[in-house]
Amino acid sequence: MTKQTFIKGTLILIVAGFITKILGFINRIVVARLIGEEGVGLYMMAVPTLVLAITITQFGLPVAISKLVAEAEATGDKRRVKKILVVSLSVTGTLSIIFTPALILLAPLLSETLFTDARTYYPLLAIAPVVPIVAISSVIRGYFQGKQNMKPAAISQVIEQVVRITLVAAFTKAFLPYGIEYAAAGAMLSAVIGELMSLLYMLFMFKFKKRFRLRSKFFHYIGEGKQTFNDLMRIAVPTTGSRMIGSIAWFFEPIVVAQSLALAGVATSLATRQYGELVGFALPLVFLPSFITYSLSTALVPAISEAAAKKNTLLIEHRLQQALRLCFATGGIALVVLYVFAEPLMLLMYGNSNSAIYIKVIAPFILFYYFQGPLQATLQALDLAKAAMINSFIGAFVKTGAIFLLASQPGLGIMGAALAIVIGFVLVTLLHMSTIMKVLSYTIYVREYAKGIVIIVGCVLLGNWMMDHLLLTFGTISRTLIFISILTIIYTLLLTVFGLVKREEFARIPFLNKLLK
């Protein structure tokens, strides 16, 4: 089996993440144009349930399997690798047997009582088949990652999105004559089939690459797998904790929003449309650059773990400073582009700019969200995962309460939900930073961040001036892309001039390395 170095594996995941994000946006644009804001609202109300079902079914096992398989591979223990796979499949299989019928039986209660919109029933039903699919794919994904072969997982992500985009238009058009709720269910069904195709690819790669017979003595390995089960749970339970907090909070979010808007006197159909604009249109664009910080966070864990093992606190601080500075640099241009070009971007992608106001409210605070990944990775590397989980719980609790308090105000409505989301991720980031500063002698270089803020504000002002005064004879798409390109170049030059991005960091990018030599 092909094994990649850490850097190569990380780059593979970054490329796959970028492609997946772009394809995901295309999928959202297709869905939005076919079923509109109200249909997207129904779809997005069901998505948190999908994510929660996936989180429960996976139970943190991909990370646990990856770690244990890597340890077994290091000692050449093929028997242990097989035992890990057998026990893991037993756990996820049992969970899927429980939660698949539970999801079907609970769909009427969720749609009519909690979501306050009975039309979510069909999208919720369409989710159910994904549970057993994820049960198997999570085990195989963890196995490949443990083998340090990132290609199957990366390619499977791309396959899932390609299949989803290929089918979503056909399914939504086919079901739309029966009602918007059926069209939303069709969009959800295309996602399920995408997951199935992704699984089939990984099954093929697993069968092609493995060097043992999995079915041989399957139940025998289950019988003697108590220690393996305990090893898996020791890693999986804490990993699941943080994810469960986020998934449960996201599950309750549309419920709290719907109930709050009802208290504010907003009609059900209007509330669904507004929620679709916020969560289906605005937030995906705001969080688009997060795949970069996610990849950076993934690379940060082993780097800081190694420094911590050597008790090199100066190196730990240096790595974190470097990570946050790069997050600031990439997040800063995202902030500028989102704030200045919110309306044309929404108009180009979805045919209307109704959700642009939410982007303008959230964008000024988005750097806090981008910082959150590296800070959480640092806590995990320093064996402070429990503290990170507690911080996440506090943030989720406060966010949910803020949604109820703010969204129920007639003068705020759905804008209150947007403000509550900001409060949530700002609070978690500040809590993470506070926890780190308690265990590390961390220095915040105020002058550097002040320079960065000045650059960001200057680029925002320049961008607004360009939009108001430079009337180019190009179409909206060309004009927006030209302005974004100009701002990006100016922003990058200013970062370099003020020393916020170092020349040697540019040199690490392969194609720029050749130019700089």
Coordinates of N, CA, C and O in Angstrom, one line a residue, residues 142-287:
G142 N -10.7 5.3 8.4 CA -9.8 5.2 9.5 C -8.7 4.3 9.2 O -7.5 4.5 9.6
Y143 N -9.0 3.2 8.6 CA -8.0 2.1 8.2 C -6.9 2.7 7.3 O -5.7 2.6 7.5
F144 N -7.4 3.4 6.2 CA -6.5 4.0 5.2 C -5.6 5.1 5.9 O -4.4 5.2 5.6
Q145 N -6.2 5.9 6.7 CA -5.5 7.0 7.4 C -4.4 6.4 8.3 O -3.3 6.9 8.4
G146 N -4.7 5.3 9.0 CA -3.8 4.6 9.8 C -2.6 4.0 9.0 O -1.5 4.0 9.5
K147 N -2.9 3.6 7.8 CA -1.8 3.2 6.9 C -1.1 4.4 6.3 O -0.2 4.2 5.4
Q148 N -1.4 5.6 6.6 CA -0.8 6.8 6.1 C -1.0 6.9 4.6 O -0.1 7.4 3.9
N149 N -2.1 6.4 4.1 CA -2.5 6.5 2.7 C -3.7 7.4 2.6 O -4.8 6.9 2.8
M150 N -3.5 8.7 2.3 CA -4.6 9.7 2.3 C -5.4 9.7 1.0 O -6.5 10.3 0.9
K151 N -4.9 9.1 0.0 CA -5.5 9.2 -1.3 C -6.9 8.6 -1.4 O -7.8 9.3 -1.9
P152 N -7.2 7.4 -0.9 CA -8.6 6.9 -1.0 C -9.6 7.8 -0.3 O -10.7 8.0 -0.9
A153 N -9.3 8.3 0.9 CA -10.2 9.2 1.6 C -10.4 10.5 0.8 O -11.5 11.0 0.7
A154 N -9.3 11.0 0.3 CA -9.4 12.3 -0.5 C -10.2 12.1 -1.8 O -11.1 12.9 -2.1
I155 N -9.9 11.0 -2.5 CA -10.6 10.8 -3.8 C -12.1 10.5 -3.5 O -13.0 10.9 -4.3
S156 N -12.4 9.8 -2.4 CA -13.8 9.4 -2.1 C -14.6 10.7 -1.8 O -15.8 10.7 -2.2
Q157 N -14.0 11.7 -1.2 CA -14.7 13.0 -1.0 C -15.1 13.6 -2.3 O -16.2 14.1 -2.4
V158 N -14.1 13.6 -3.2 CA -14.4 14.2 -4.5 C -15.5 13.5 -5.3 O -16.4 14.1 -5.9
I159 N -15.4 12.1 -5.2 CA -16.4 11.3 -5.9 C -17.8 11.6 -5.3 O -18.8 11.7 -6.1
E160 N -17.9 11.7 -4.0 CA -19.2 12.0 -3.3 C -19.8 13.3 -3.9 O -21.0 13.3 -4.2
Q161 N -19.0 14.3 -4.0 CA -19.5 15.6 -4.4 C -19.8 15.6 -5.9 O -20.9 16.2 -6.3
V162 N -19.0 14.9 -6.7 CA -19.3 14.8 -8.2 C -20.7 14.1 -8.4 O -21.5 14.6 -9.2
V163 N -20.9 13.0 -7.7 CA -22.1 12.2 -7.9 C -23.3 13.1 -7.4 O -24.3 13.1 -8.0
R164 N -23.1 13.8 -6.3 CA -24.2 14.6 -5.7 C -24.6 15.7 -6.7 O -25.8 15.9 -7.0
I165 N -23.6 16.4 -7.3 CA -23.9 17.4 -8.3 C -24.6 16.9 -9.5 O -25.5 17.5 -10.1
T166 N -24.1 15.7 -9.9 CA -24.7 15.1 -11.1 C -26.1 14.7 -11.0 O -26.9 14.9 -11.9
L167 N -26.5 14.3 -9.8 CA -27.9 13.8 -9.5 C -28.8 14.9 -9.0 O -30.0 14.8 -9.2
V168 N -28.3 15.9 -8.3 CA -29.2 16.8 -7.6 C -30.1 17.6 -8.5 O -31.3 17.7 -8.2
A169 N -29.7 18.0 -9.7 CA -30.6 18.7 -10.6 C -31.7 17.8 -11.1 O -32.9 18.1 -11.1
A170 N -31.3 16.5 -11.5 CA -32.3 15.6 -12.0 C -33.3 15.2 -10.9 O -34.5 15.2 -11.2
F171 N -32.9 15.0 -9.7 CA -33.8 14.6 -8.6 C -34.7 15.7 -8.2 O -35.9 15.5 -8.0
T172 N -34.2 16.9 -8.0 CA -35.0 18.1 -7.6 C -36.1 18.4 -8.7 O -37.2 18.7 -8.4
K173 N -35.7 18.3 -9.9 CA -36.6 18.6 -11.0 C -37.7 17.5 -11.1 O -38.9 17.8 -11.4
A174 N -37.3 16.3 -10.9 CA -38.2 15.2 -10.9 C -39.3 15.2 -9.8 O -40.4 14.9 -10.0
F175 N -38.8 15.7 -8.6 CA -39.7 15.7 -7.5 C -40.5 17.0 -7.3 O -41.4 17.1 -6.5
L176 N -40.0 18.1 -7.9 CA -40.5 19.4 -7.7 C -42.0 19.5 -8.0 O -42.8 20.2 -7.3
P177 N -42.5 18.8 -9.1 CA -44.0 18.9 -9.3 C -44.8 18.4 -8.2 O -46.0 18.8 -8.1
Y178 N -44.3 17.5 -7.4 CA -45.1 17.0 -6.2 C -45.1 17.9 -5.0 O -45.9 17.7 -4.1
G179 N -44.2 18.9 -5.0 CA -44.2 19.9 -3.9 C -42.7 20.2 -3.5 O -41.8 19.4 -3.8
I180 N -42.5 21.3 -2.9 CA -41.2 21.8 -2.6 C -40.5 20.9 -1.6 O -39.3 20.7 -1.6
E181 N -41.3 20.2 -0.7 CA -40.7 19.3 0.3 C -40.2 18.1 -0.3 O -39.2 17.5 0.1
Y182 N -40.8 17.6 -1.4 CA -40.3 16.4 -2.2 C -39.0 16.8 -2.9 O -38.1 16.0 -3.0
A183 N -39.0 18.0 -3.4 CA -37.7 18.5 -4.1 C -36.6 18.5 -3.1 O -35.4 18.1 -3.4
A184 N -36.8 19.0 -1.9 CA -35.8 19.1 -0.9 C -35.3 17.7 -0.5 O -34.1 17.4 -0.3
A185 N -36.3 16.7 -0.4 CA -35.9 15.3 -0.2 C -35.1 14.7 -1.3 O -34.2 14.0 -1.1
G186 N -35.4 15.1 -2.5 CA -34.6 14.7 -3.7 C -33.2 15.2 -3.6 O -32.3 14.4 -3.9
A187 N -33.0 16.4 -3.2 CA -31.7 17.0 -3.0 C -30.9 16.2 -1.9 O -29.7 15.9 -2.1
M188 N -31.6 15.9 -0.8 CA -31.0 15.1 0.2 C -30.7 13.7 -0.2 O -29.6 13.1 0.1
L189 N -31.5 13.1 -1.1 CA -31.3 11.7 -1.6 C -30.1 11.7 -2.5 O -29.3 10.7 -2.5
S190 N -29.8 12.8 -3.2 CA -28.6 12.8 -4.1 C -27.4 12.8 -3.2 O -26.4 12.2 -3.6
A191 N -27.4 13.4 -2.0 CA -26.3 13.4 -1.1 C -26.1 12.0 -0.6 O -24.9 11.5 -0.4
V192 N -27.1 11.3 -0.3 CA -27.0 9.9 0.2 C -26.4 9.0 -0.9 O -25.5 8.2 -0.6
I193 N -26.8 9.1 -2.1 CA -26.3 8.3 -3.2 C -24.8 8.7 -3.4 O -24.0 7.8 -3.7
G194 N -24.5 10.0 -3.2 CA -23.1 10.4 -3.3 C -22.2 9.7 -2.3 O -21.1 9.2 -2.6
E195 N -22.8 9.6 -1.1 CA -22.1 8.9 0.0 C -21.9 7.4 -0.3 O -20.9 6.8 -0.1
L196 N -22.9 6.8 -1.0 CA -22.9 5.4 -1.4 C -21.8 5.2 -2.4 O -21.0 4.2 -2.3
M197 N -21.7 6.0 -3.4 CA -20.7 5.9 -4.4 C -19.3 6.0 -3.8 O -18.3 5.3 -4.2
S198 N -19.2 7.0 -2.9 CA -17.9 7.1 -2.2 C -17.5 5.9 -1.5 O -16.3 5.4 -1.5
L199 N -18.5 5.3 -0.8 CA -18.2 4.0 -0.1 C -17.8 2.9 -1.0 O -16.9 2.1 -0.7
L200 N -18.5 2.8 -2.1 CA -18.2 1.7 -3.1 C -16.7 1.8 -3.6 O -16.0 0.8 -3.8
Y201 N -16.3 3.1 -3.8 CA -14.9 3.3 -4.2 C -13.9 2.9 -3.1 O -12.9 2.1 -3.4
M202 N -14.2 3.2 -1.9 CA -13.3 2.8 -0.8 C -13.3 1.3 -0.6 O -12.3 0.7 -0.2
L203 N -14.5 0.7 -0.8 CA -14.6 -0.8 -0.6 C -13.7 -1.4 -1.7 O -13.0 -2.4 -1.4
F204 N -13.7 -0.9 -2.9 CA -12.9 -1.4 -4.0 C -11.4 -1.3 -3.7 O -10.6 -2.2 -3.8
M205 N -11.0 -0.1 -3.2 CA -9.6 0.1 -2.8 C -9.2 -0.7 -1.7 O -8.1 -1.2 -1.6
F206 N -10.1 -0.9 -0.7 CA -9.8 -1.8 0.4 C -9.6 -3.2 0.0 O -8.6 -3.9 0.4
K207 N -10.5 -3.7 -0.8 CA -10.3 -5.1 -1.3 C -9.1 -5.3 -2.1 O -8.4 -6.3 -2.1
F208 N -8.7 -4.2 -2.9 CA -7.5 -4.3 -3.7 C -6.2 -4.2 -2.9 O -5.2 -4.8 -3.3
K209 N -6.2 -3.4 -1.9 CA -5.0 -3.1 -1.1 C -4.8 -4.0 0.1 O -3.6 -4.3 0.5
K210 N -5.8 -4.6 0.7 CA -5.6 -5.3 1.9 C -4.9 -6.7 1.7 O -5.0 -7.2 0.6
R211 N -4.2 -7.1 2.7 CA -3.4 -8.3 2.5 C -3.9 -9.5 3.5 O -3.1 -10.3 3.9
F212 N -5.1 -9.4 3.8 CA -5.7 -10.5 4.7 C -7.2 -10.6 4.3 O -7.8 -9.7 3.7
R213 N -7.8 -11.8 4.7 CA -9.2 -12.0 4.5 C -10.0 -11.5 5.7 O -9.8 -12.1 6.8
L214 N -10.8 -10.5 5.5 CA -11.5 -10.0 6.6 C -12.6 -10.9 7.2 O -12.8 -11.0 8.4
R215 N -13.3 -11.6 6.3 CA -14.4 -12.5 6.8 C -13.9 -13.7 7.5 O -14.7 -14.4 8.2
S216 N -12.7 -14.1 7.3 CA -12.2 -15.3 7.9 C -12.1 -15.1 9.5 O -11.5 -14.2 10.0
K217 N -12.8 -16.0 10.2 CA -12.9 -16.0 11.6 C -13.4 -14.7 12.2 O -12.9 -14.2 13.2
F218 N -14.4 -14.1 11.5 CA -14.9 -12.8 11.9 C -15.4 -12.8 13.3 O -15.0 -12.0 14.1
F219 N -16.3 -13.8 13.6 CA -16.9 -13.8 15.0 C -15.9 -14.2 16.0 O -16.1 -13.9 17.2
H220 N -14.9 -15.0 15.6 CA -13.9 -15.4 16.6 C -13.1 -14.1 17.1 O -12.8 -14.0 18.3
Y221 N -12.8 -13.2 16.2 CA -12.1 -12.0 16.5 C -13.0 -11.1 17.4 O -12.5 -10.4 18.3
I222 N -14.3 -11.1 17.1 CA -15.3 -10.3 18.0 C -15.2 -10.9 19.4 O -15.2 -10.1 20.4
G223 N -15.2 -12.2 19.5 CA -15.2 -12.8 20.9 C -14.0 -12.5 21.7 O -14.1 -12.3 22.9
E224 N -12.9 -12.3 21.1 CA -11.6 -12.0 21.8 C -11.2 -10.5 21.7 O -10.1 -10.2 21.9
G225 N -12.2 -9.7 21.3 CA -11.8 -8.3 21.0 C -12.1 -7.3 22.1 O -12.2 -6.1 21.9
K226 N -12.3 -7.8 23.4 CA -12.6 -6.9 24.5 C -11.6 -5.8 24.7 O -11.9 -4.6 24.8
Q227 N -10.3 -6.2 24.7 CA -9.2 -5.2 24.9 C -9.1 -4.2 23.7 O -8.9 -3.0 23.9
T228 N -9.4 -4.8 22.5 CA -9.4 -3.9 21.3 C -10.5 -2.9 21.4 O -10.4 -1.7 21.1
F229 N -11.7 -3.4 21.9 CA -12.8 -2.5 22.1 C -12.5 -1.4 23.1 O -12.8 -0.2 22.9
N230 N -11.9 -1.8 24.2 CA -11.5 -0.8 25.2 C -10.5 0.2 24.7 O -10.6 1.4 25.0
D231 N -9.6 -0.3 23.9 CA -8.6 0.7 23.3 C -9.3 1.7 22.4 O -8.9 2.9 22.4
L232 N -10.2 1.2 21.6 CA -10.9 2.0 20.7 C -11.8 3.1 21.4 O -11.7 4.3 21.1
M233 N -12.5 2.6 22.5 CA -13.3 3.6 23.2 C -12.5 4.6 24.0 O -12.9 5.7 24.1
R234 N -11.3 4.2 24.4 CA -10.4 5.1 25.2 C -10.1 6.3 24.3 O -9.9 7.5 24.8
I235 N -10.0 6.1 23.0 CA -9.6 7.2 22.1 C -10.9 7.9 21.5 O -11.0 9.1 21.4
A236 N -11.9 7.0 21.2 CA -13.1 7.5 20.5 C -14.0 8.3 21.3 O -14.5 9.3 20.8
V237 N -14.2 8.0 22.6 CA -15.1 8.7 23.4 C -14.7 10.2 23.6 O -15.6 11.1 23.4
P238 N -13.5 10.5 24.0 CA -13.1 12.0 24.1 C -13.2 12.7 22.7 O -13.6 13.8 22.7
T239 N -12.8 12.0 21.7 CA -12.9 12.6 20.3 C -14.3 12.9 20.0 O -14.7 13.9 19.4
T240 N -15.3 12.0 20.3 CA -16.7 12.2 20.0 C -17.3 13.3 20.8 O -18.2 14.0 20.3
G241 N -16.7 13.5 22.0 CA -17.3 14.5 22.9 C -17.4 15.9 22.3 O -18.5 16.5 22.2
S242 N -16.3 16.4 21.7 CA -16.4 17.7 21.1 C -17.3 17.7 19.9 O -18.0 18.7 19.7
R243 N -17.2 16.7 19.1 CA -18.0 16.6 17.9 C -19.5 16.5 18.2 O -20.3 17.1 17.6
M244 N -19.8 15.8 19.3 CA -21.2 15.6 19.7 C -21.8 17.0 20.1 O -22.9 17.3 19.8
I245 N -21.0 17.7 20.8 CA -21.4 19.0 21.3 C -21.8 19.9 20.1 O -22.9 20.5 20.1
G246 N -20.9 20.0 19.1 CA -21.2 20.8 18.0 C -22.4 20.2 17.2 O -23.2 21.0 16.7
S247 N -22.5 18.9 17.0 CA -23.6 18.3 16.3 C -24.9 18.5 17.0 O -25.9 18.8 16.3
I248 N -24.9 18.3 18.3 CA -26.2 18.4 19.0 C -26.6 19.9 19.0 O -27.8 20.2 18.8
A249 N -25.7 20.8 19.2 CA -26.0 22.2 19.1 C -26.6 22.6 17.7 O -27.5 23.4 17.6
W250 N -25.9 22.1 16.7 CA -26.4 22.3 15.3 C -27.8 21.7 15.1 O -28.7 22.2 14.4
F251 N -28.0 20.5 15.7 CA -29.3 19.8 15.6 C -30.4 20.7 16.2 O -31.5 20.8 15.7
F252 N -30.1 21.3 17.4 CA -31.1 22.1 18.1 C -31.3 23.5 17.5 O -32.3 24.2 17.7
E253 N -30.2 23.9 16.7 CA -30.2 25.3 16.2 C -31.5 25.6 15.4 O -32.2 26.6 15.7
P254 N -31.8 24.8 14.3 CA -33.0 25.2 13.6 C -34.3 25.1 14.4 O -35.3 25.8 14.1
I255 N -34.3 24.2 15.4 CA -35.5 24.1 16.3 C -35.6 25.4 17.1 O -36.7 25.9 17.1
V256 N -34.5 25.8 17.7 CA -34.6 27.0 18.5 C -34.9 28.3 17.6 O -35.7 29.1 18.0
V257 N -34.3 28.3 16.4 CA -34.6 29.4 15.5 C -36.1 29.5 15.1 O -36.7 30.5 15.2
A258 N -36.6 28.3 14.8 CA -38.0 28.2 14.4 C -38.9 28.6 15.5 O -39.9 29.4 15.3
Q259 N -38.6 28.2 16.7 CA -39.5 28.5 17.9 C -39.4 30.0 18.2 O -40.3 30.7 18.5
S260 N -38.1 30.5 18.1 CA -37.9 31.9 18.5 C -38.6 32.8 17.5 O -39.2 33.8 17.8
L261 N -38.5 32.5 16.2 CA -39.1 33.3 15.2 C -40.6 33.3 15.3 O -41.3 34.3 15.0
A262 N -41.1 32.1 15.7 CA -42.6 32.0 15.9 C -43.0 32.9 17.1 O -44.1 33.6 17.0
L263 N -42.2 33.0 18.1 CA -42.5 33.9 19.2 C -42.4 35.4 18.8 O -43.1 36.3 19.3
A264 N -41.5 35.7 17.8 CA -41.4 37.0 17.3 C -42.5 37.4 16.3 O -42.6 38.5 15.7
G265 N -43.4 36.4 16.0 CA -44.5 36.6 15.1 C -44.2 36.4 13.6 O -45.0 36.9 12.8
V266 N -43.1 35.7 13.3 CA -42.8 35.4 11.9 C -43.5 34.2 11.5 O -43.5 33.1 12.2
A267 N -44.1 34.2 10.3 CA -44.9 33.1 9.8 C -43.9 31.9 9.5 O -42.7 32.1 9.2
T268 N -44.4 30.7 9.6 CA -43.6 29.5 9.4 C -42.8 29.5 8.1 O -41.6 29.2 8.0
S269 N -43.6 29.8 7.0 CA -42.9 29.7 5.7 C -41.8 30.8 5.5 O -40.8 30.6 5.0
L270 N -42.1 32.0 6.1 CA -41.1 33.1 6.1 C -39.9 32.7 6.9 O -38.7 33.0 6.6
A271 N -40.1 32.1 8.1 CA -39.0 31.7 9.0 C -38.1 30.7 8.3 O -36.9 30.7 8.4
T272 N -38.8 29.7 7.6 CA -38.0 28.7 6.9 C -37.1 29.3 5.8 O -36.0 29.0 5.6
R273 N -37.7 30.3 5.1 CA -37.0 31.0 4.0 C -35.8 31.8 4.6 O -34.7 31.7 4.1
Q274 N -36.0 32.5 5.7 CA -35.0 33.3 6.3 C -33.8 32.4 6.8 O -32.7 32.7 6.7
Y275 N -34.2 31.3 7.4 CA -33.2 30.3 7.9 C -32.4 29.8 6.8 O -31.2 29.6 6.9
G276 N -33.0 29.5 5.7 CA -32.3 29.0 4.5 C -31.4 30.0 3.9 O -30.2 29.7 3.5
E277 N -31.7 31.3 4.0 CA -30.8 32.4 3.5 C -29.6 32.5 4.4 O -28.5 32.7 3.9
L278 N -29.8 32.4 5.7 CA -28.7 32.5 6.7 C -27.8 31.3 6.6 O -26.6 31.4 6.4
V279 N -28.3 30.1 6.8 CA -27.5 28.9 6.9 C -27.2 28.2 5.6 O -26.1 27.6 5.5
G280 N -28.1 28.4 4.6 CA -27.8 27.7 3.3 C -27.1 28.6 2.4 O -26.4 28.1 1.5
F281 N -27.2 29.9 2.5 CA -26.5 30.8 1.5 C -25.3 31.5 2.1 O -24.2 31.5 1.6
A282 N -25.5 32.2 3.3 CA -24.5 33.1 3.8 C -23.4 32.3 4.5 O -22.2 32.5 4.2
L283 N -23.7 31.5 5.5 CA -22.7 30.8 6.3 C -21.7 29.9 5.5 O -20.5 29.9 5.7
P284 N -22.2 29.2 4.5 CA -21.2 28.4 3.7 C -20.2 29.3 3.0 O -19.0 28.9 2.9
L285 N -20.5 30.4 2.5 CA -19.6 31.3 1.9 C -18.6 31.9 3.0 O -17.4 32.0 2.7
V286 N -19.2 32.3 4.1 CA -18.3 32.8 5.2 C -17.3 31.8 5.7 O -16.2 32.2 6.0
F287 N -17.7 30.6 5.8 CA -16.8 29.5 6.3 C -16.0 28.8 5.2 O -15.2 27.9 5.5

